[in-house]
C-alpha cells in the first residue's frame, strides 16, 4: 500500500483559516487538496464557490482536486477552471450530458474526473473511459463530512480497478482511482486493498488540529 496517496478534504478544515489549513496539509504530505463544492440542490448542503478556489490557489502548488456536487454543472466549469482548479470531477448522476461536460473540462487543459454515487452502477463509466483522468467512487452519499463508509462500495472499487487496469493495458491513457467518504484508519486499508490509490479524507485528516495532520496522513497511508 506504499503508493497510497491522501487528498485531504477541506470540508473538515477551519473555514475561518482556510489558507493556513491548506498550507498545513500541504506541508503534512497531502497529495492533492480536495475541495467539495455543494450546491444545495444536487446535494443537501451548500459550501464553496469558485471565489474560494481562486483565493486558495496561491497557498499551494499541489493539485486542487475540485469535486463538483452540482447540477447542472455545465454553467460552472469555466468559472472553476479560471479559478485555478487542476482536476474537475463531475457526477455521473448530475445531468444528461456527461460526455460533453468531460470534453468541456478537457478543453480547458484540466484533468477530468467522474464520480459515482453509491447506487450508481460501474457501467456508467464504460462509454467515457477515454475522456477521464480520474474515477471517484463515493463511499458515502455525497453531501456531508463525517459519515460512515459504505462497505458495499468495496466491490465497486475492485470492479473499477479491473476496468482501469484493462483500459491501461490496452494502451489507454492513465486513469487514477480515488475514493471519498468515511475514510479512516479502519476503512483506508479496505479501499486500498480493493485498488484505490487516492483516498479523500476530511475528518480523519483534520482531527486533532495542525500538529496532528502529518501523523494522521501517514496513518491513513498505512505507514
Ligand atoms: C462528501 C464529500 C467528502 C467529505 C469527506 O460529500 O465529498 O469529500 O468531505 O469527509 P469525511 O472524510 O469526513 O467522510
Ligand atoms: Zn469530496
PDB file of C-alpha atoms and ligand atoms in Angstrom:
ATOM      1  CA  UNK A   1       0.000   0.000   0.000  1.00  0.00           C
ATOM      2  CA  UNK A   2       3.039   2.270  -0.199  1.00  0.00           C
ATOM      3  CA  UNK A   3       1.716   4.064  -3.265  1.00  0.00           C
ATOM      4  CA  UNK A   4      -1.461   5.197  -1.488  1.00  0.00           C
ATOM      5  CA  UNK A   5      -1.857   8.970  -1.528  1.00  0.00           C
ATOM      6  CA  UNK A   6      -4.111  11.145   0.595  1.00  0.00           C
ATOM      7  CA  UNK A   7      -6.259  14.044  -0.581  1.00  0.00           C
ATOM      8  CA  UNK A   8      -7.450  15.966   2.486  1.00  0.00           C
ATOM      9  CA  UNK A   9     -10.972  17.310   2.101  1.00  0.00           C
ATOM     10  CA  UNK A  10     -11.004  20.884   3.365  1.00  0.00           C
ATOM     11  CA  UNK A  11     -14.683  20.458   4.191  1.00  0.00           C
ATOM     12  CA  UNK A  12     -13.389  19.398   7.620  1.00  0.00           C
ATOM     13  CA  UNK A  13     -10.927  22.311   7.923  1.00  0.00           C
ATOM     14  CA  UNK A  14     -11.443  25.511   9.897  1.00  0.00           C
ATOM     15  CA  UNK A  15     -13.254  27.664   7.320  1.00  0.00           C
ATOM     16  CA  UNK A  16     -12.142  30.840   9.108  1.00  0.00           C
ATOM     17  CA  UNK A  17      -8.484  29.915   8.388  1.00  0.00           C
ATOM     18  CA  UNK A  18      -8.694  28.082   5.066  1.00  0.00           C
ATOM     19  CA  UNK A  19      -5.443  29.380   3.568  1.00  0.00           C
ATOM     20  CA  UNK A  20      -3.448  28.317   6.623  1.00  0.00           C
ATOM     21  CA  UNK A  21      -5.219  24.968   6.707  1.00  0.00           C
ATOM     22  CA  UNK A  22      -4.328  24.298   3.069  1.00  0.00           C
ATOM     23  CA  UNK A  23      -0.673  25.192   3.723  1.00  0.00           C
ATOM     24  CA  UNK A  24      -0.662  22.942   6.775  1.00  0.00           C
ATOM     25  CA  UNK A  25      -1.990  19.837   4.976  1.00  0.00           C
ATOM     26  CA  UNK A  26       0.298  20.550   2.031  1.00  0.00           C
ATOM     27  CA  UNK A  27       3.298  20.539   4.383  1.00  0.00           C
ATOM     28  CA  UNK A  28       1.909  17.460   6.160  1.00  0.00           C
ATOM     29  CA  UNK A  29       2.032  15.344   2.986  1.00  0.00           C
ATOM     30  CA  UNK A  30      -1.223  15.874   1.110  1.00  0.00           C
ATOM     31  CA  UNK A  31      -1.111  14.619  -2.480  1.00  0.00           C
ATOM     32  CA  UNK A  32      -3.985  16.807  -3.652  1.00  0.00           C
ATOM     33  CA  UNK A  33      -6.175  19.374  -1.930  1.00  0.00           C
ATOM     34  CA  UNK A  34      -9.752  18.088  -2.214  1.00  0.00           C
ATOM     35  CA  UNK A  35     -12.379  20.827  -2.415  1.00  0.00           C
ATOM     36  CA  UNK A  36     -16.030  19.863  -2.020  1.00  0.00           C
ATOM     37  CA  UNK A  37     -18.409  22.047  -3.973  1.00  0.00           C
ATOM     38  CA  UNK A  38     -22.044  21.522  -2.949  1.00  0.00           C
ATOM     39  CA  UNK A  39     -24.993  23.376  -4.416  1.00  0.00           C
ATOM     40  CA  UNK A  40     -27.886  22.765  -2.002  1.00  0.00           C
ATOM     41  CA  UNK A  41     -29.737  21.056  -4.866  1.00  0.00           C
ATOM     42  CA  UNK A  42     -27.799  18.051  -6.181  1.00  0.00           C
ATOM     43  CA  UNK A  43     -26.793  17.513  -2.560  1.00  0.00           C
ATOM     44  CA  UNK A  44     -28.472  18.917   0.552  1.00  0.00           C
ATOM     45  CA  UNK A  45     -25.633  21.205   1.594  1.00  0.00           C
ATOM     46  CA  UNK A  46     -24.068  24.425   0.346  1.00  0.00           C
ATOM     47  CA  UNK A  47     -20.326  25.003   0.523  1.00  0.00           C
ATOM     48  CA  UNK A  48     -17.679  26.538  -1.701  1.00  0.00           C
ATOM     49  CA  UNK A  49     -17.743  28.520  -4.951  1.00  0.00           C
ATOM     50  CA  UNK A  50     -15.070  29.482  -7.481  1.00  0.00           C
ATOM     51  CA  UNK A  51     -14.117  32.597  -5.486  1.00  0.00           C
ATOM     52  CA  UNK A  52     -12.795  30.463  -2.642  1.00  0.00           C
ATOM     53  CA  UNK A  53     -10.895  28.212  -5.059  1.00  0.00           C
ATOM     54  CA  UNK A  54      -9.284  31.334  -6.559  1.00  0.00           C
ATOM     55  CA  UNK A  55      -8.375  32.617  -3.083  1.00  0.00           C
ATOM     56  CA  UNK A  56      -6.768  29.285  -2.118  1.00  0.00           C
ATOM     57  CA  UNK A  57      -4.783  28.886  -5.350  1.00  0.00           C
ATOM     58  CA  UNK A  58      -1.721  30.887  -4.165  1.00  0.00           C
ATOM     59  CA  UNK A  59      -1.491  28.854  -0.948  1.00  0.00           C
ATOM     60  CA  UNK A  60      -0.301  25.581  -2.515  1.00  0.00           C
ATOM     61  CA  UNK A  61       1.394  24.147  -5.577  1.00  0.00           C
ATOM     62  CA  UNK A  62      -0.393  20.820  -5.045  1.00  0.00           C
ATOM     63  CA  UNK A  63      -3.229  19.965  -7.398  1.00  0.00           C
ATOM     64  CA  UNK A  64      -6.592  21.423  -6.452  1.00  0.00           C
ATOM     65  CA  UNK A  65      -8.945  18.443  -6.765  1.00  0.00           C
ATOM     66  CA  UNK A  66     -12.357  20.045  -7.110  1.00  0.00           C
ATOM     67  CA  UNK A  67     -15.316  17.716  -6.523  1.00  0.00           C
ATOM     68  CA  UNK A  68     -18.388  19.260  -8.090  1.00  0.00           C
ATOM     69  CA  UNK A  69     -21.572  18.039  -6.401  1.00  0.00           C
ATOM     70  CA  UNK A  70     -23.579  20.378  -8.550  1.00  0.00           C
ATOM     71  CA  UNK A  71     -26.415  20.092 -11.067  1.00  0.00           C
ATOM     72  CA  UNK A  72     -26.497  21.471 -13.682  1.00  0.00           C
ATOM     73  CA  UNK A  73     -22.706  21.572 -13.760  1.00  0.00           C
ATOM     74  CA  UNK A  74     -22.026  22.859 -17.299  1.00  0.00           C
ATOM     75  CA  UNK A  75     -22.504  26.554 -16.430  1.00  0.00           C
ATOM     76  CA  UNK A  76     -19.850  26.386 -13.665  1.00  0.00           C
ATOM     77  CA  UNK A  77     -16.997  24.545 -15.404  1.00  0.00           C
ATOM     78  CA  UNK A  78     -15.442  27.645 -16.932  1.00  0.00           C
ATOM     79  CA  UNK A  79     -15.513  29.565 -13.630  1.00  0.00           C
ATOM     80  CA  UNK A  80     -13.797  26.762 -11.693  1.00  0.00           C
ATOM     81  CA  UNK A  81     -11.230  26.321 -14.475  1.00  0.00           C
ATOM     82  CA  UNK A  82     -10.465  30.049 -14.452  1.00  0.00           C
ATOM     83  CA  UNK A  83     -10.229  29.978 -10.635  1.00  0.00           C
ATOM     84  CA  UNK A  84      -7.238  27.620 -10.817  1.00  0.00           C
ATOM     85  CA  UNK A  85      -8.607  24.091 -10.376  1.00  0.00           C
ATOM     86  CA  UNK A  86      -6.376  21.274 -11.654  1.00  0.00           C
ATOM     87  CA  UNK A  87      -8.870  18.414 -11.510  1.00  0.00           C
ATOM     88  CA  UNK A  88     -12.599  18.906 -12.062  1.00  0.00           C
ATOM     89  CA  UNK A  89     -14.690  15.899 -11.075  1.00  0.00           C
ATOM     90  CA  UNK A  90     -18.345  15.813 -12.056  1.00  0.00           C
ATOM     91  CA  UNK A  91     -21.018  13.333 -11.021  1.00  0.00           C
ATOM     92  CA  UNK A  92     -22.403  10.768 -13.453  1.00  0.00           C
ATOM     93  CA  UNK A  93     -25.836  11.487 -11.947  1.00  0.00           C
ATOM     94  CA  UNK A  94     -25.639  15.269 -12.355  1.00  0.00           C
ATOM     95  CA  UNK A  95     -27.051  15.596 -15.846  1.00  0.00           C
ATOM     96  CA  UNK A  96     -27.725  14.079 -19.228  1.00  0.00           C
ATOM     97  CA  UNK A  97     -24.513  15.284 -20.867  1.00  0.00           C
ATOM     98  CA  UNK A  98     -21.626  13.699 -19.019  1.00  0.00           C
ATOM     99  CA  UNK A  99     -19.647  13.206 -22.232  1.00  0.00           C
ATOM    100  CA  UNK A 100     -19.992  16.830 -23.277  1.00  0.00           C
ATOM    101  CA  UNK A 101     -19.031  18.195 -19.855  1.00  0.00           C
ATOM    102  CA  UNK A 102     -15.948  15.951 -19.688  1.00  0.00           C
ATOM    103  CA  UNK A 103     -14.950  17.347 -23.095  1.00  0.00           C
ATOM    104  CA  UNK A 104     -15.538  20.861 -21.758  1.00  0.00           C
ATOM    105  CA  UNK A 105     -13.147  20.153 -18.860  1.00  0.00           C
ATOM    106  CA  UNK A 106     -10.515  18.670 -21.180  1.00  0.00           C
ATOM    107  CA  UNK A 107     -10.811  21.712 -23.463  1.00  0.00           C
ATOM    108  CA  UNK A 108      -9.500  23.797 -20.558  1.00  0.00           C
ATOM    109  CA  UNK A 109      -6.449  21.526 -20.391  1.00  0.00           C
ATOM    110  CA  UNK A 110      -7.531  20.206 -16.988  1.00  0.00           C
ATOM    111  CA  UNK A 111      -7.758  16.695 -15.633  1.00  0.00           C
ATOM    112  CA  UNK A 112     -11.323  15.367 -15.810  1.00  0.00           C
ATOM    113  CA  UNK A 113     -12.859  13.175 -13.142  1.00  0.00           C
ATOM    114  CA  UNK A 114     -16.105  11.229 -12.997  1.00  0.00           C
ATOM    115  CA  UNK A 115     -17.742  10.406  -9.657  1.00  0.00           C
ATOM    116  CA  UNK A 116     -20.213   7.598  -8.988  1.00  0.00           C
ATOM    117  CA  UNK A 117     -22.712   7.767  -6.126  1.00  0.00           C
ATOM    118  CA  UNK A 118     -23.130   4.587  -4.057  1.00  0.00           C
ATOM    119  CA  UNK A 119     -26.237   3.480  -6.002  1.00  0.00           C
ATOM    120  CA  UNK A 120     -24.743   4.172  -9.432  1.00  0.00           C
ATOM    121  CA  UNK A 121     -23.523   1.113 -11.328  1.00  0.00           C
ATOM    122  CA  UNK A 122     -19.962   0.760 -12.598  1.00  0.00           C
ATOM    123  CA  UNK A 123     -21.277   0.550 -16.177  1.00  0.00           C
ATOM    124  CA  UNK A 124     -21.828   4.329 -16.155  1.00  0.00           C
ATOM    125  CA  UNK A 125     -18.157   4.823 -16.936  1.00  0.00           C
ATOM    126  CA  UNK A 126     -17.887   2.432 -19.908  1.00  0.00           C
ATOM    127  CA  UNK A 127     -18.612   4.935 -22.661  1.00  0.00           C
ATOM    128  CA  UNK A 128     -16.406   7.719 -21.289  1.00  0.00           C
ATOM    129  CA  UNK A 129     -13.270   5.800 -20.279  1.00  0.00           C
ATOM    130  CA  UNK A 130     -11.302   7.585 -22.996  1.00  0.00           C
ATOM    131  CA  UNK A 131     -12.173  11.005 -21.532  1.00  0.00           C
ATOM    132  CA  UNK A 132     -11.438  10.587 -17.829  1.00  0.00           C
ATOM    133  CA  UNK A 133      -8.212  11.027 -15.873  1.00  0.00           C
ATOM    134  CA  UNK A 134      -9.778  10.061 -12.562  1.00  0.00           C
ATOM    135  CA  UNK A 135     -12.686   7.947 -11.373  1.00  0.00           C
ATOM    136  CA  UNK A 136     -14.094   8.767  -7.950  1.00  0.00           C
ATOM    137  CA  UNK A 137     -16.037   6.030  -6.178  1.00  0.00           C
ATOM    138  CA  UNK A 138     -18.177   7.606  -3.455  1.00  0.00           C
ATOM    139  CA  UNK A 139     -18.020   5.572  -0.260  1.00  0.00           C
ATOM    140  CA  UNK A 140     -20.736   7.713   1.344  1.00  0.00           C
ATOM    141  CA  UNK A 141     -23.732   9.502  -0.105  1.00  0.00           C
ATOM    142  CA  UNK A 142     -22.376  12.925  -1.024  1.00  0.00           C
ATOM    143  CA  UNK A 143     -23.375  15.980   0.960  1.00  0.00           C
ATOM    144  CA  UNK A 144     -21.696  15.852   4.332  1.00  0.00           C
ATOM    145  CA  UNK A 145     -18.421  15.024   6.025  1.00  0.00           C
ATOM    146  CA  UNK A 146     -18.225  12.648   8.945  1.00  0.00           C
ATOM    147  CA  UNK A 147     -20.463   9.874   7.577  1.00  0.00           C
ATOM    148  CA  UNK A 148     -19.818   6.146   7.804  1.00  0.00           C
ATOM    149  CA  UNK A 149     -18.036   4.275   4.982  1.00  0.00           C
ATOM    150  CA  UNK A 150     -20.488   2.119   2.984  1.00  0.00           C
ATOM    151  CA  UNK A 151     -18.948  -1.392   2.789  1.00  0.00           C
ATOM    152  CA  UNK A 152     -20.891  -2.406  -0.343  1.00  0.00           C
ATOM    153  CA  UNK A 153     -18.698   0.011  -2.303  1.00  0.00           C
ATOM    154  CA  UNK A 154     -15.603  -2.145  -1.829  1.00  0.00           C
ATOM    155  CA  UNK A 155     -16.670  -4.470  -4.616  1.00  0.00           C
ATOM    156  CA  UNK A 156     -17.337  -1.466  -6.846  1.00  0.00           C
ATOM    157  CA  UNK A 157     -13.829  -0.143  -6.149  1.00  0.00           C
ATOM    158  CA  UNK A 158     -12.413  -3.523  -7.177  1.00  0.00           C
ATOM    159  CA  UNK A 159     -14.554  -3.595 -10.327  1.00  0.00           C
ATOM    160  CA  UNK A 160     -13.423  -0.109 -11.338  1.00  0.00           C
ATOM    161  CA  UNK A 161      -9.799  -1.117 -10.630  1.00  0.00           C
ATOM    162  CA  UNK A 162     -10.184  -4.019 -13.092  1.00  0.00           C
ATOM    163  CA  UNK A 163     -11.693  -1.761 -15.746  1.00  0.00           C
ATOM    164  CA  UNK A 164      -8.895   0.782 -15.356  1.00  0.00           C
ATOM    165  CA  UNK A 165      -6.190  -1.882 -15.459  1.00  0.00           C
ATOM    166  CA  UNK A 166      -7.688  -3.398 -18.619  1.00  0.00           C
ATOM    167  CA  UNK A 167      -8.023   0.043 -20.204  1.00  0.00           C
ATOM    168  CA  UNK A 168      -4.414   0.982 -19.466  1.00  0.00           C
ATOM    169  CA  UNK A 169      -3.119  -2.459 -20.509  1.00  0.00           C
ATOM    170  CA  UNK A 170      -4.831  -1.931 -23.870  1.00  0.00           C
ATOM    171  CA  UNK A 171      -2.884   1.291 -24.368  1.00  0.00           C
ATOM    172  CA  UNK A 172      -5.447   3.699 -22.909  1.00  0.00           C
ATOM    173  CA  UNK A 173      -4.468   6.834 -21.007  1.00  0.00           C
ATOM    174  CA  UNK A 174      -3.639   6.797 -17.311  1.00  0.00           C
ATOM    175  CA  UNK A 175      -6.693   6.895 -15.016  1.00  0.00           C
ATOM    176  CA  UNK A 176      -6.437   7.321 -11.249  1.00  0.00           C
ATOM    177  CA  UNK A 177      -8.870   5.672  -8.841  1.00  0.00           C
ATOM    178  CA  UNK A 178      -9.995   7.796  -5.906  1.00  0.00           C
ATOM    179  CA  UNK A 179     -12.456   7.067  -3.118  1.00  0.00           C
ATOM    180  CA  UNK A 180     -14.256   9.618  -0.950  1.00  0.00           C
ATOM    181  CA  UNK A 181     -16.190   9.409   2.291  1.00  0.00           C
ATOM    182  CA  UNK A 182     -15.790   7.749   5.655  1.00  0.00           C
ATOM    183  CA  UNK A 183     -12.103   7.021   5.097  1.00  0.00           C
ATOM    184  CA  UNK A 184     -10.345   6.441   8.415  1.00  0.00           C
ATOM    185  CA  UNK A 185      -7.643   4.111   9.714  1.00  0.00           C
ATOM    186  CA  UNK A 186     -10.059   1.160   9.701  1.00  0.00           C
ATOM    187  CA  UNK A 187     -11.535   1.721   6.226  1.00  0.00           C
ATOM    188  CA  UNK A 188      -8.469   3.103   4.394  1.00  0.00           C
ATOM    189  CA  UNK A 189      -6.868  -0.378   4.098  1.00  0.00           C
ATOM    190  CA  UNK A 190     -10.148  -1.802   2.734  1.00  0.00           C
ATOM    191  CA  UNK A 191     -10.209   0.810  -0.023  1.00  0.00           C
ATOM    192  CA  UNK A 192      -6.525   0.420  -0.752  1.00  0.00           C
ATOM    193  CA  UNK A 193      -6.713  -3.374  -0.928  1.00  0.00           C
ATOM    194  CA  UNK A 194      -9.617  -3.091  -3.374  1.00  0.00           C
ATOM    195  CA  UNK A 195      -7.427  -0.944  -5.616  1.00  0.00           C
ATOM    196  CA  UNK A 196      -7.983   2.709  -4.716  1.00  0.00           C
ATOM    197  CA  UNK A 197      -4.827   4.797  -4.984  1.00  0.00           C
ATOM    198  CA  UNK A 198      -6.046   8.187  -3.749  1.00  0.00           C
ATOM    199  CA  UNK A 199      -8.024   8.351  -0.536  1.00  0.00           C
ATOM    200  CA  UNK A 200     -10.001  11.506   0.174  1.00  0.00           C
ATOM    201  CA  UNK A 201     -10.298  12.123   3.896  1.00  0.00           C
ATOM    202  CA  UNK A 202     -11.765  15.058   5.761  1.00  0.00           C
ATOM    203  CA  UNK A 203     -12.473  14.184   9.376  1.00  0.00           C
ATOM    204  CA  UNK A 204      -9.607  11.683   9.639  1.00  0.00           C
ATOM    205  CA  UNK A 205      -7.016  14.247   8.459  1.00  0.00           C
ATOM    206  CA  UNK A 206      -8.228  17.359  10.281  1.00  0.00           C
ATOM    207  CA  UNK A 207      -8.975  15.762  13.651  1.00  0.00           C
ATOM    208  CA  UNK A 208      -6.607  16.982  16.363  1.00  0.00           C
ATOM    209  CA  UNK A 209      -5.522  20.216  14.692  1.00  0.00           C
ATOM    210  CA  UNK A 210      -2.449  21.147  12.623  1.00  0.00           C
ATOM    211  CA  UNK A 211       0.021  19.393  14.941  1.00  0.00           C
ATOM    212  CA  UNK A 212      -1.626  16.078  14.031  1.00  0.00           C
ATOM    213  CA  UNK A 213      -2.020  16.414  10.252  1.00  0.00           C
ATOM    214  CA  UNK A 214       1.238  14.708   9.261  1.00  0.00           C
ATOM    215  CA  UNK A 215       0.655  11.789  11.632  1.00  0.00           C
ATOM    216  CA  UNK A 216      -2.965  11.464  10.512  1.00  0.00           C
ATOM    217  CA  UNK A 217      -1.922  11.361   6.844  1.00  0.00           C
ATOM    218  CA  UNK A 218       0.817   8.769   7.477  1.00  0.00           C
ATOM    219  CA  UNK A 219      -1.637   6.610   9.416  1.00  0.00           C
ATOM    220  CA  UNK A 220      -4.107   6.698   6.531  1.00  0.00           C
ATOM    221  CA  UNK A 221      -1.296   5.721   4.132  1.00  0.00           C
ATOM    222  CA  UNK A 222      -0.719   2.663   6.299  1.00  0.00           C
ATOM    223  CA  UNK A 223       2.746   3.760   7.413  1.00  0.00           C
TER     224      UNK A 223
HETATM  225  C1  LIG B   1     -18.825  14.135   0.951  1.00  0.00           C
HETATM  226  C2  LIG B   1     -17.557  14.788   0.447  1.00  0.00           C
HETATM  227  C3  LIG B   1     -16.327  14.286   1.099  1.00  0.00           C
HETATM  228  C4  LIG B   1     -16.262  14.562   2.581  1.00  0.00           C
HETATM  229  C5  LIG B   1     -15.408  13.523   3.220  1.00  0.00           C
HETATM  230  O1  LIG B   1     -19.897  14.574   0.198  1.00  0.00           O
HETATM  231  O2  LIG B   1     -17.423  14.587  -0.944  1.00  0.00           O
HETATM  232  O3  LIG B   1     -15.161  14.745   0.444  1.00  0.00           O
HETATM  233  O4  LIG B   1     -15.733  15.823   2.875  1.00  0.00           O
HETATM  234  O5  LIG B   1     -15.463  13.710   4.596  1.00  0.00           O
HETATM  235  P1  LIG B   1     -15.117  12.538   5.606  1.00  0.00           P
HETATM  236  O6  LIG B   1     -13.705  12.115   5.322  1.00  0.00           O
HETATM  237  O7  LIG B   1     -15.285  13.190   6.932  1.00  0.00           O
HETATM  238  O8  LIG B   1     -16.092  11.434   5.333  1.00  0.00           O
HETATM  239 ZN1  LIG B   2     -15.480  15.047  -1.962  1.00  0.00          ZN
END
